mmCIF file of C-alpha atoms in Angstrom:
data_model
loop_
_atom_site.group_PDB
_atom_site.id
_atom_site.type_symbol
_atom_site.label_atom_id
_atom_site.label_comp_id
_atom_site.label_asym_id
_atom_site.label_seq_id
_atom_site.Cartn_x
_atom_site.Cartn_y
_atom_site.Cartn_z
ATOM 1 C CA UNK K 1 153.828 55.184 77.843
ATOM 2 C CA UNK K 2 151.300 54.427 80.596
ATOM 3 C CA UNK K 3 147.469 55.851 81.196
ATOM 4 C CA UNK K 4 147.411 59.706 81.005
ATOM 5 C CA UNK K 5 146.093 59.925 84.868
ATOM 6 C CA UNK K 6 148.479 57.663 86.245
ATOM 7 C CA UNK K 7 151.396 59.717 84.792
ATOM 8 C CA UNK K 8 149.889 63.086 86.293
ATOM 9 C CA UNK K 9 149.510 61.129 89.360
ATOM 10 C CA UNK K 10 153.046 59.895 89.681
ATOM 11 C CA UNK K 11 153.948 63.306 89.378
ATOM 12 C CA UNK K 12 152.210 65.001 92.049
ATOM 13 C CA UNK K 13 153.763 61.734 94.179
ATOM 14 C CA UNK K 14 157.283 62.686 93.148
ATOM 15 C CA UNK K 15 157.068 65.900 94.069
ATOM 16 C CA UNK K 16 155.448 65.207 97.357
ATOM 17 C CA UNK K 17 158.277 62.577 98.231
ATOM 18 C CA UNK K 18 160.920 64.905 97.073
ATOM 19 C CA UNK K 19 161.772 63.875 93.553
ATOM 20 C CA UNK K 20 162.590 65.739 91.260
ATOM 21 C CA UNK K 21 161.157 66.099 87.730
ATOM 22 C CA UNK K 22 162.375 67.965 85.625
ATOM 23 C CA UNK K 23 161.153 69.950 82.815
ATOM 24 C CA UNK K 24 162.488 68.619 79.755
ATOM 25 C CA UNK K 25 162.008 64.679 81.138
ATOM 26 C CA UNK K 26 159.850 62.266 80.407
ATOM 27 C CA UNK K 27 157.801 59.621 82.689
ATOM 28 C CA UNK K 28 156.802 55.859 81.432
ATOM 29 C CA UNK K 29 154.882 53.430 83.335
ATOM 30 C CA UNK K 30 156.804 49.922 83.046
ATOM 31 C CA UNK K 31 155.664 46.389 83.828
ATOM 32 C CA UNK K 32 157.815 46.527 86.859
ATOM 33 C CA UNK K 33 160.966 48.748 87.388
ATOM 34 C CA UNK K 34 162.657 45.629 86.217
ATOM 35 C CA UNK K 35 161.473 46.140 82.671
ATOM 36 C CA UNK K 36 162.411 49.820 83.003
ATOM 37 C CA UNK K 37 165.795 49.315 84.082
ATOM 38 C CA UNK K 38 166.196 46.342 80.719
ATOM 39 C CA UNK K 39 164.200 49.112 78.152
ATOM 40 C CA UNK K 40 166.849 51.906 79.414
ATOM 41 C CA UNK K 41 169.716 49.643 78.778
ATOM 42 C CA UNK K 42 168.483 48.185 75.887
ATOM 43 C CA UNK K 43 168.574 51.832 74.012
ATOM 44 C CA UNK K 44 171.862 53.027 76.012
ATOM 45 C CA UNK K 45 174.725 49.868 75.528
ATOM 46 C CA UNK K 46 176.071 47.938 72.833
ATOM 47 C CA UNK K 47 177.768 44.587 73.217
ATOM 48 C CA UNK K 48 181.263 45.338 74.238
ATOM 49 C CA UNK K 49 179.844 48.637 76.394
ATOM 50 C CA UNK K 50 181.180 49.122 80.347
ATOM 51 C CA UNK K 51 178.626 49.579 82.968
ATOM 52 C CA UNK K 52 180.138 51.082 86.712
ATOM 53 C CA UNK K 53 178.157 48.875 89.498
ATOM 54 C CA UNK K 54 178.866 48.428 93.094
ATOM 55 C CA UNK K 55 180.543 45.270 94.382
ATOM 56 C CA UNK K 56 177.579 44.045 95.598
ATOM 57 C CA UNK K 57 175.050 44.524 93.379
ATOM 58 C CA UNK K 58 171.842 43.360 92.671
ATOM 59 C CA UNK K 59 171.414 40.349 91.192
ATOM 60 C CA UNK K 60 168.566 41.154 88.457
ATOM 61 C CA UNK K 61 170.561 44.131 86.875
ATOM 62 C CA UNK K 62 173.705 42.041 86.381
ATOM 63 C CA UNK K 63 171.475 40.002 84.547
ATOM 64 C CA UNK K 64 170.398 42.709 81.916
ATOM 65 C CA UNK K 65 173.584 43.667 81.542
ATOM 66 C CA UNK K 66 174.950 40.521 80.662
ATOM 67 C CA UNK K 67 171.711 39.762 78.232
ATOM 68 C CA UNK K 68 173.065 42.544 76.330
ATOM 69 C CA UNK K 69 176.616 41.848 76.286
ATOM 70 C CA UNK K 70 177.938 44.937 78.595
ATOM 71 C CA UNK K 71 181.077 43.960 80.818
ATOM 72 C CA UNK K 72 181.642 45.495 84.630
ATOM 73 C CA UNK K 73 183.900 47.819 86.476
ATOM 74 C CA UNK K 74 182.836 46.846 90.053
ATOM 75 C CA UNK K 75 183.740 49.158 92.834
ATOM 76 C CA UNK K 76 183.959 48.356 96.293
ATOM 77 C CA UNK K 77 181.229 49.618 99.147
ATOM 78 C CA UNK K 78 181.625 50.569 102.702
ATOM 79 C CA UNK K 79 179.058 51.604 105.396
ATOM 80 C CA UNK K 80 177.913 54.566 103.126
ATOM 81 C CA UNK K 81 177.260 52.767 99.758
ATOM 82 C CA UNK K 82 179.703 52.902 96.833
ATOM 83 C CA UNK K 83 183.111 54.543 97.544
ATOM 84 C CA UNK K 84 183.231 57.243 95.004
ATOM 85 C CA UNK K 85 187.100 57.351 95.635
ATOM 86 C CA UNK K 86 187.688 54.461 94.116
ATOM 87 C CA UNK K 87 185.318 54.910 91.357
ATOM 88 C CA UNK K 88 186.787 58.222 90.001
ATOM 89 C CA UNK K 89 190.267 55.936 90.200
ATOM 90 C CA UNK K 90 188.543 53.482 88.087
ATOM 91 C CA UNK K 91 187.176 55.651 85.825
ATOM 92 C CA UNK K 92 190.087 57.496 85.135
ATOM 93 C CA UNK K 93 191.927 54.186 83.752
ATOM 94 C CA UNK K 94 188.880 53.539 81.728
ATOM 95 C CA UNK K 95 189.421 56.390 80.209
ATOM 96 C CA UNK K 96 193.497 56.138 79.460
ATOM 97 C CA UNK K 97 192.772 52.544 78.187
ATOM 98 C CA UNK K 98 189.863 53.834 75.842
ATOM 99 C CA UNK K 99 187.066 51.738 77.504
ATOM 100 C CA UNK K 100 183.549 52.512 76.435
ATOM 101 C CA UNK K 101 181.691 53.504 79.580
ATOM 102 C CA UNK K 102 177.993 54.140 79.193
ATOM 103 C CA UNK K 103 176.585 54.300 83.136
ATOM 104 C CA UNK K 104 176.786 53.492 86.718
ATOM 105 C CA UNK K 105 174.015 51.699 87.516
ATOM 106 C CA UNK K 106 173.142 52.415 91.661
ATOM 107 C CA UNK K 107 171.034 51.607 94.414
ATOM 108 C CA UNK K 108 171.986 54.799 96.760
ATOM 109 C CA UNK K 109 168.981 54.330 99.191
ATOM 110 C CA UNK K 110 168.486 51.184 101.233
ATOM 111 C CA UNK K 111 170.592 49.283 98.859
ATOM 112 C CA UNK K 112 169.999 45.893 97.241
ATOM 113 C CA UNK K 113 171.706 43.721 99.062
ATOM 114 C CA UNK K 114 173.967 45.836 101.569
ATOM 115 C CA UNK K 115 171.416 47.470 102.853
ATOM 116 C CA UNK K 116 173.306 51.015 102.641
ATOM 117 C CA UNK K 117 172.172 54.606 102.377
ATOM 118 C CA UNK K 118 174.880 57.251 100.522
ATOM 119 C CA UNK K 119 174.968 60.215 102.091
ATOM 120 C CA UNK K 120 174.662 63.543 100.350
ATOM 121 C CA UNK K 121 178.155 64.850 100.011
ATOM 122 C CA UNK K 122 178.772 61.257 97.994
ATOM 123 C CA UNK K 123 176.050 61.664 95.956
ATOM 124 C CA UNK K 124 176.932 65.118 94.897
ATOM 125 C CA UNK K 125 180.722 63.404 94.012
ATOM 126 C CA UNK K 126 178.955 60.677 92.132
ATOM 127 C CA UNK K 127 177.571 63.093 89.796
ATOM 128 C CA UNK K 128 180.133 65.244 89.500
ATOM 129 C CA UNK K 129 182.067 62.150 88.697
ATOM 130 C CA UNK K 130 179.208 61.501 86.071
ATOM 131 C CA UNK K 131 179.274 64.830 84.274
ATOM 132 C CA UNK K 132 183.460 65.094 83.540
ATOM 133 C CA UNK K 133 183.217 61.423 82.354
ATOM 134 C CA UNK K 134 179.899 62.367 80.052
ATOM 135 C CA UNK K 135 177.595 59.094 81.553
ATOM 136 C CA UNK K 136 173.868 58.323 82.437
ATOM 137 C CA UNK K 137 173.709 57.335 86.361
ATOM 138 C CA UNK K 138 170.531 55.142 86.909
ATOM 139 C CA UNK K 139 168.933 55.512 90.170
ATOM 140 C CA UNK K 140 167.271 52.198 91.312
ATOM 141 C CA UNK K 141 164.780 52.995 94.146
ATOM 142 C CA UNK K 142 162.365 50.368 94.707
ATOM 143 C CA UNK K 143 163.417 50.266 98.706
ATOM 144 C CA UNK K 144 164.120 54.348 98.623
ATOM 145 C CA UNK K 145 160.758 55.181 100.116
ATOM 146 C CA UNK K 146 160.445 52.677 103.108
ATOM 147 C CA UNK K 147 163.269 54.563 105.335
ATOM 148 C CA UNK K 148 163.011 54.085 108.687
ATOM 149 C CA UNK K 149 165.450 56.953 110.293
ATOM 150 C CA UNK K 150 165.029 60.600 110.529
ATOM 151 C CA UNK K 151 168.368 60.854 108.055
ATOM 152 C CA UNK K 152 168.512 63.786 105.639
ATOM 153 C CA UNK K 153 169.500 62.455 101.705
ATOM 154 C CA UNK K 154 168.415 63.431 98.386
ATOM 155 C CA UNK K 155 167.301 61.752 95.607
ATOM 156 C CA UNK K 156 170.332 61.645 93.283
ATOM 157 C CA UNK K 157 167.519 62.985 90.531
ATOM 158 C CA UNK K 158 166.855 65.701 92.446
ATOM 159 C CA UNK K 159 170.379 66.860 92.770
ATOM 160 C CA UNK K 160 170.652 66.153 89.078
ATOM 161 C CA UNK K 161 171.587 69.346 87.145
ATOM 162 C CA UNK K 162 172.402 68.600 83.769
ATOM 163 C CA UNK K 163 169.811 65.596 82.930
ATOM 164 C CA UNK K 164 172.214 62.735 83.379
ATOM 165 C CA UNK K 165 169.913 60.374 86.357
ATOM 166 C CA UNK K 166 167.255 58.030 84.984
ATOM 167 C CA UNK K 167 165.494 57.260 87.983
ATOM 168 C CA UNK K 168 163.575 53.765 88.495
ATOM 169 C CA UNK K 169 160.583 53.295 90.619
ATOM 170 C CA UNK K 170 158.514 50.386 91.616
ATOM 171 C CA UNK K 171 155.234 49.930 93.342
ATOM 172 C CA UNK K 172 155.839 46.366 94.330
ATOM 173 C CA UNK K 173 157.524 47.639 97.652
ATOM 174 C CA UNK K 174 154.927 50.267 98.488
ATOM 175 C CA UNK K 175 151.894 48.710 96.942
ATOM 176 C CA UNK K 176 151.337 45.159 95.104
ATOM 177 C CA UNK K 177 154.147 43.034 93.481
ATOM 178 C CA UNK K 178 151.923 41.278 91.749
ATOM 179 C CA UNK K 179 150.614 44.344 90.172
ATOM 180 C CA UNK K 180 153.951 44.390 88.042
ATOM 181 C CA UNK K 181 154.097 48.278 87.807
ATOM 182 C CA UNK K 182 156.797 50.276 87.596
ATOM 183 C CA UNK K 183 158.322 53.988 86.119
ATOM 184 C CA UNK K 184 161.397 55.416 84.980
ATOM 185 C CA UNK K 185 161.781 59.188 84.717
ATOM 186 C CA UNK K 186 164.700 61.002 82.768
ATOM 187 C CA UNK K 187 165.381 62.811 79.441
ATOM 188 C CA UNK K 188 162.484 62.899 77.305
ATOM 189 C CA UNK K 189 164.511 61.377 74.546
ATOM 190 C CA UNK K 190 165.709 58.747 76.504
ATOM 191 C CA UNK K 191 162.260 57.865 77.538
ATOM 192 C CA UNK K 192 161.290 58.152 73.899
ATOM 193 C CA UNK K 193 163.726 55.647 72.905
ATOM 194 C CA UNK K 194 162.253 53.344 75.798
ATOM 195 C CA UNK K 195 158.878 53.854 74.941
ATOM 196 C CA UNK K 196 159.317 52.551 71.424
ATOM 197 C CA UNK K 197 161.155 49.602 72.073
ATOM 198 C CA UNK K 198 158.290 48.860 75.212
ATOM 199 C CA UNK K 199 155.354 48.907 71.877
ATOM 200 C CA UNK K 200 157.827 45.757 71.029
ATOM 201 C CA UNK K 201 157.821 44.012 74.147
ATOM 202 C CA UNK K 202 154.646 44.022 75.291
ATOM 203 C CA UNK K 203 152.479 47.301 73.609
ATOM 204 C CA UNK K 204 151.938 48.522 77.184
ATOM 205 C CA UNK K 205 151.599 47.695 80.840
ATOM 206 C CA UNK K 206 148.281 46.533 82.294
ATOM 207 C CA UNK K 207 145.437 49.263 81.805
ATOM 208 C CA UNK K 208 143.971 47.734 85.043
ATOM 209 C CA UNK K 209 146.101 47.947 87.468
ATOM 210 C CA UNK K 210 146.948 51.453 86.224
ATOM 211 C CA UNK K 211 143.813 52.666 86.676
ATOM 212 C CA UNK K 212 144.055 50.554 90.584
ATOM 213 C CA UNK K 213 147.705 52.350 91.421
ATOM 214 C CA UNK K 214 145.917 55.576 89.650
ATOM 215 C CA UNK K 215 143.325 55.180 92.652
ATOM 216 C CA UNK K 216 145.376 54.415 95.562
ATOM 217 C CA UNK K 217 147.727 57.686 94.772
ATOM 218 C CA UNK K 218 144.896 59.699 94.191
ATOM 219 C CA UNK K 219 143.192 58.766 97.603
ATOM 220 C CA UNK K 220 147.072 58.784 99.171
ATOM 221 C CA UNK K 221 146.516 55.345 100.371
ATOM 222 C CA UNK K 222 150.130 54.740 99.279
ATOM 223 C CA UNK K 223 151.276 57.012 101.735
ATOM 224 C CA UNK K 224 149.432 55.542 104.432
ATOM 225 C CA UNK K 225 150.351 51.988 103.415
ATOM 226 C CA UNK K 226 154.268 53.512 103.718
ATOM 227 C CA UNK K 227 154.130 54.979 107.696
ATOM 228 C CA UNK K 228 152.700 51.453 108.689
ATOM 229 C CA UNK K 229 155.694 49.676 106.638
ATOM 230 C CA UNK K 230 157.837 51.780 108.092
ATOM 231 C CA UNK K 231 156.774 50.933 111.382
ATOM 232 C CA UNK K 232 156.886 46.903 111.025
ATOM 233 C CA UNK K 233 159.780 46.698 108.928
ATOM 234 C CA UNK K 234 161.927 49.224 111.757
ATOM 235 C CA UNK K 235 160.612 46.660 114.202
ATOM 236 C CA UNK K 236 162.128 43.947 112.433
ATOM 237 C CA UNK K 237 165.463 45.118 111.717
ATOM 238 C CA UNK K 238 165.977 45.954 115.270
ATOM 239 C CA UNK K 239 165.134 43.106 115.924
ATOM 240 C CA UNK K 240 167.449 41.367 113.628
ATOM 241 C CA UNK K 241 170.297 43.594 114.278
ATOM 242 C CA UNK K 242 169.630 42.691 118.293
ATOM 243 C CA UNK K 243 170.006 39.252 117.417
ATOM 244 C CA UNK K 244 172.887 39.053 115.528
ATOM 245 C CA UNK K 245 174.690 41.471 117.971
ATOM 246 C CA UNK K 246 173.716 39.036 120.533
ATOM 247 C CA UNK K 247 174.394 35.658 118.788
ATOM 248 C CA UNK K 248 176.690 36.018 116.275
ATOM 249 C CA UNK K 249 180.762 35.029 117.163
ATOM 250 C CA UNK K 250 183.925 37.512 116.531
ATOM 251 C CA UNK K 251 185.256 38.182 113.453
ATOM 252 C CA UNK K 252 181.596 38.496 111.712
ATOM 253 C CA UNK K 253 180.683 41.737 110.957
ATOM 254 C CA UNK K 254 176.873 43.608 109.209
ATOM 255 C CA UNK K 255 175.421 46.290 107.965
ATOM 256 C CA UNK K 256 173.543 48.571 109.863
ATOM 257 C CA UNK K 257 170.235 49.889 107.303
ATOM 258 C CA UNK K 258 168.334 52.817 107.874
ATOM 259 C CA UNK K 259 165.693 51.520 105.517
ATOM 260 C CA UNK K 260 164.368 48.315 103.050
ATOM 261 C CA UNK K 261 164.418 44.730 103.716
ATOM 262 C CA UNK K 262 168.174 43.544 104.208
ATOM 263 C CA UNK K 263 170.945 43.211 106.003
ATOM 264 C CA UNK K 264 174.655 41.978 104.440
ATOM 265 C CA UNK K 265 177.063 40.165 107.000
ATOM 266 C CA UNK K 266 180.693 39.446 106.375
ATOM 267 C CA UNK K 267 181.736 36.263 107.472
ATOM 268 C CA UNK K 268 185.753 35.256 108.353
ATOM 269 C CA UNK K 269 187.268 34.271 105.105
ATOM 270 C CA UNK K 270 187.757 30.742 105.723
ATOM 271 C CA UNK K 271 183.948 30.168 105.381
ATOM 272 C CA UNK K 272 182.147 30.005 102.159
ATOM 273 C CA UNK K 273 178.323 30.690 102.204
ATOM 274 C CA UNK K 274 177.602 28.869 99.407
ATOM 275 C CA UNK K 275 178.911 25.434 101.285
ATOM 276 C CA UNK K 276 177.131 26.308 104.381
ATOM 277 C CA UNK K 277 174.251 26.873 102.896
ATOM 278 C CA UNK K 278 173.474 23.091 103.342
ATOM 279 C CA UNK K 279 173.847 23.455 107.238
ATOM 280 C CA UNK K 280 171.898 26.355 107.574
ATOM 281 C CA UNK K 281 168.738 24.822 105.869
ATOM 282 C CA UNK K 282 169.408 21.721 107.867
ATOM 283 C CA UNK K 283 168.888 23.592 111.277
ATOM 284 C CA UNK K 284 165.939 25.603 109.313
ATOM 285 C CA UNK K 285 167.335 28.827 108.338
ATOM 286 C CA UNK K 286 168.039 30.136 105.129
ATOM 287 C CA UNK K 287 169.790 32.836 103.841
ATOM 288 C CA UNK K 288 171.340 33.978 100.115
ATOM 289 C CA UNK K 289 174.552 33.488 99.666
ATOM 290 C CA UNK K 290 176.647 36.998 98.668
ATOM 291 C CA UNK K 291 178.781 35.704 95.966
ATOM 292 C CA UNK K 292 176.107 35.922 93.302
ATOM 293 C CA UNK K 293 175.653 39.464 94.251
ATOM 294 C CA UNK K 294 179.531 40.181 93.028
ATOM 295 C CA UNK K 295 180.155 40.535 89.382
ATOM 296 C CA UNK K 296 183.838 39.508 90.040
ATOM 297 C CA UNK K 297 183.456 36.392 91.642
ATOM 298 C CA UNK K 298 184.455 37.439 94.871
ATOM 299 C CA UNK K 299 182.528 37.600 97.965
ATOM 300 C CA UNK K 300 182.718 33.870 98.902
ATOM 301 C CA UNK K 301 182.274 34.701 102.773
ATOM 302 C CA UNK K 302 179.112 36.822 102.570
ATOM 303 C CA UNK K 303 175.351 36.684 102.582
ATOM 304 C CA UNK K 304 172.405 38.739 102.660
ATOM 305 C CA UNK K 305 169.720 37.948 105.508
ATOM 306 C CA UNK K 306 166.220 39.238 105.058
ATOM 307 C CA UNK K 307 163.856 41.045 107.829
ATOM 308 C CA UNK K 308 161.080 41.581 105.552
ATOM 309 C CA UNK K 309 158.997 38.287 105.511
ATOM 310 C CA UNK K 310 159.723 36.311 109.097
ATOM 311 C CA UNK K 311 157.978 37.727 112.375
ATOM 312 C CA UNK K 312 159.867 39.523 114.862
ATOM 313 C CA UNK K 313 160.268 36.037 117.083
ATOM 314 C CA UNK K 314 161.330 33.822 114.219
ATOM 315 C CA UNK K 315 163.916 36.363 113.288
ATOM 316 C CA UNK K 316 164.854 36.377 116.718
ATOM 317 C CA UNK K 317 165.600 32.970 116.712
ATOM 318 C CA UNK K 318 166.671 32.316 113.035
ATOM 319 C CA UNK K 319 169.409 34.382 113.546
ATOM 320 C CA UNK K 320 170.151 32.793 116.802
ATOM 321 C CA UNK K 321 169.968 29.130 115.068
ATOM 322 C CA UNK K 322 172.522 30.762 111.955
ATOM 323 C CA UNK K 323 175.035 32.283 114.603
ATOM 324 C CA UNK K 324 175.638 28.437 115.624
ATOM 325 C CA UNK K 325 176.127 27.165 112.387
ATOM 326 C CA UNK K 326 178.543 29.957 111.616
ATOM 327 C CA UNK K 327 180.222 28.969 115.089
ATOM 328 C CA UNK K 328 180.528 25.349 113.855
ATOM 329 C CA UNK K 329 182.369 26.780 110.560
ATOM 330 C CA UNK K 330 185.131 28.172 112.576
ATOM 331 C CA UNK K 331 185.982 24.991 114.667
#
């Protein structure tokens, strides 16, 4: 389940970054939130089994999903994440047609790729959503601590009142990726379950660089390392927001993030990212095209642009380099 320290230790650092554990849950250390997200899945669905994810998603989680034979009821986003509307529409047919929902899987803070942050009052709906339809919500939060605004939110765990959030972490955002750590906190039988099957997969996650994350929350140099990402990441969103406000032509349209590493752009529906693609690298940009982010096959004329990796100049004029290709699409 992970070294004893290292699970006291995540602990006190949930509770200091406001999230919530409760007293009947459980914590295991993972090799990477990824593996949490397939162990918790693994135990929860059978082939055949409905999971609720937003339309986009990310890309990784689709991928468990379909591993283990669940199909998707995708529901649309807007500027505030998934649009909980439409999802208690969707679940209500589910329900007359006899489908076999398990979860919604979500990314409510600095999503994965829209780059969206829910807001309270549509968190609270989620879960009240959650509880009449009886169904585990995961909470994917690898970007969740490197927010850049002063906006309010709560963890959807820590509005969680009857034990139905699993909530993933990762340290590969807010310490090492290579380190391949990462937790899941929920229902101690849940994490049980996941703890079992984990003695399958691979007995246990590093000692090593348990003892090494152990360390750098005990001497809070996570928290240090998080105001400086703050800092350089704000910079370069700005900075790519700036540009594409500058450059790009009418009719495209972006996200706005308060936090993690993306933006998502819509383009006009004649143009399909995955053709322009080609173009783009040609003139030396590259982004990922949005359609493999949509479990439905749609989203032909989007794409997710990154801030995290270029420097504040090459963003600058990345952007400024895609805006013409985009330009050349519409003539």
């Amino acid at each position: 389940r992970g070294v004893g320290v290292l699970l006291e230790e995540l602990k006190a650092f949930m509770d200091r970054m406001g999230i919530l554990v409760r007293g009947d849950d459980g914590v295991i250390v993972t090799s990477g939130s990824q593996q949490a997200l397939y162990l918790l899945s693994a135990v929860l669905l059978n082939p055949g089994d409905y999971v609720v994810v937003e339309k986009p998603t990310y890309l990784a989680a689709v991928g468990v999903f379909k591993l283990l034979g669940a199909r998707f009821i995708p529901v649309d986003m807007d500027k505030d994440g998934m649009v909980v509307e439409e999802l208690e529409e969707k679940l209500k047919r589910a329900k007359a047609e006899g489908l076999p929902v398990k979860m919604i899987y979500t990314i409510p803070t600095a999503h994965n790729p829209a780059g969206t942050t829910m807001p309270d009052d549509r968190r609270k709906y989620l879960l009240e959503l959650a509880e009449q339809h009886d169904l585990i919500v995961v909470e994917d939060d690898p970007y969740g601590l490197i927010v850049f605004e002063n906006v309010s939110f709560t963890k959807l765990k820590s509005l969680d009142r009857s034990g139905r959030v699993v909530y993933l972490g990762s340290f590969s955002k807010i310490l090492a990726p290579g380190f391949r750590l990462g937790w899941a906190v929920g229902l101690e039988e849940l994490v049980s379950a996941m703890e079992k099957l984990k003695q399958y997969v691979d007995l246990h996650s590093s000692t090593l660089t348990q003892y090494i994350a152990t360390e750098c929350l005990k001497q809070r140099i996570i928290e240090r390392s998080i105001e400086v990402m703050r800092m350089v990441y704000r910079e370069k969103r700005d900075a790519m927001l700036e540009a594409l406000e500058e450059h790009m032509p009418e009719g495209v349209d972006w996200t706005r993030p308060i936090g993690g590493f993306f933006v998502f752009a819509w383009l006009p529906e004649k143009i399909d990212t995955r053709k322009m693609l080609r173009k783009a690298v040609e003139k030396g940009v590259a982004y990922v095209p949005g359609y493999a982010f949509y479990v439905d096959g749609s989203g032909h004329n989007t794409m997710r642009l990154n801030y995290s990796f270029p420097q504040v100049e090459e963003i600058r004029e990345g952007v400024k380099r895609l805006a013409g290709v985009v330009r050349e699409e519409l003539l």
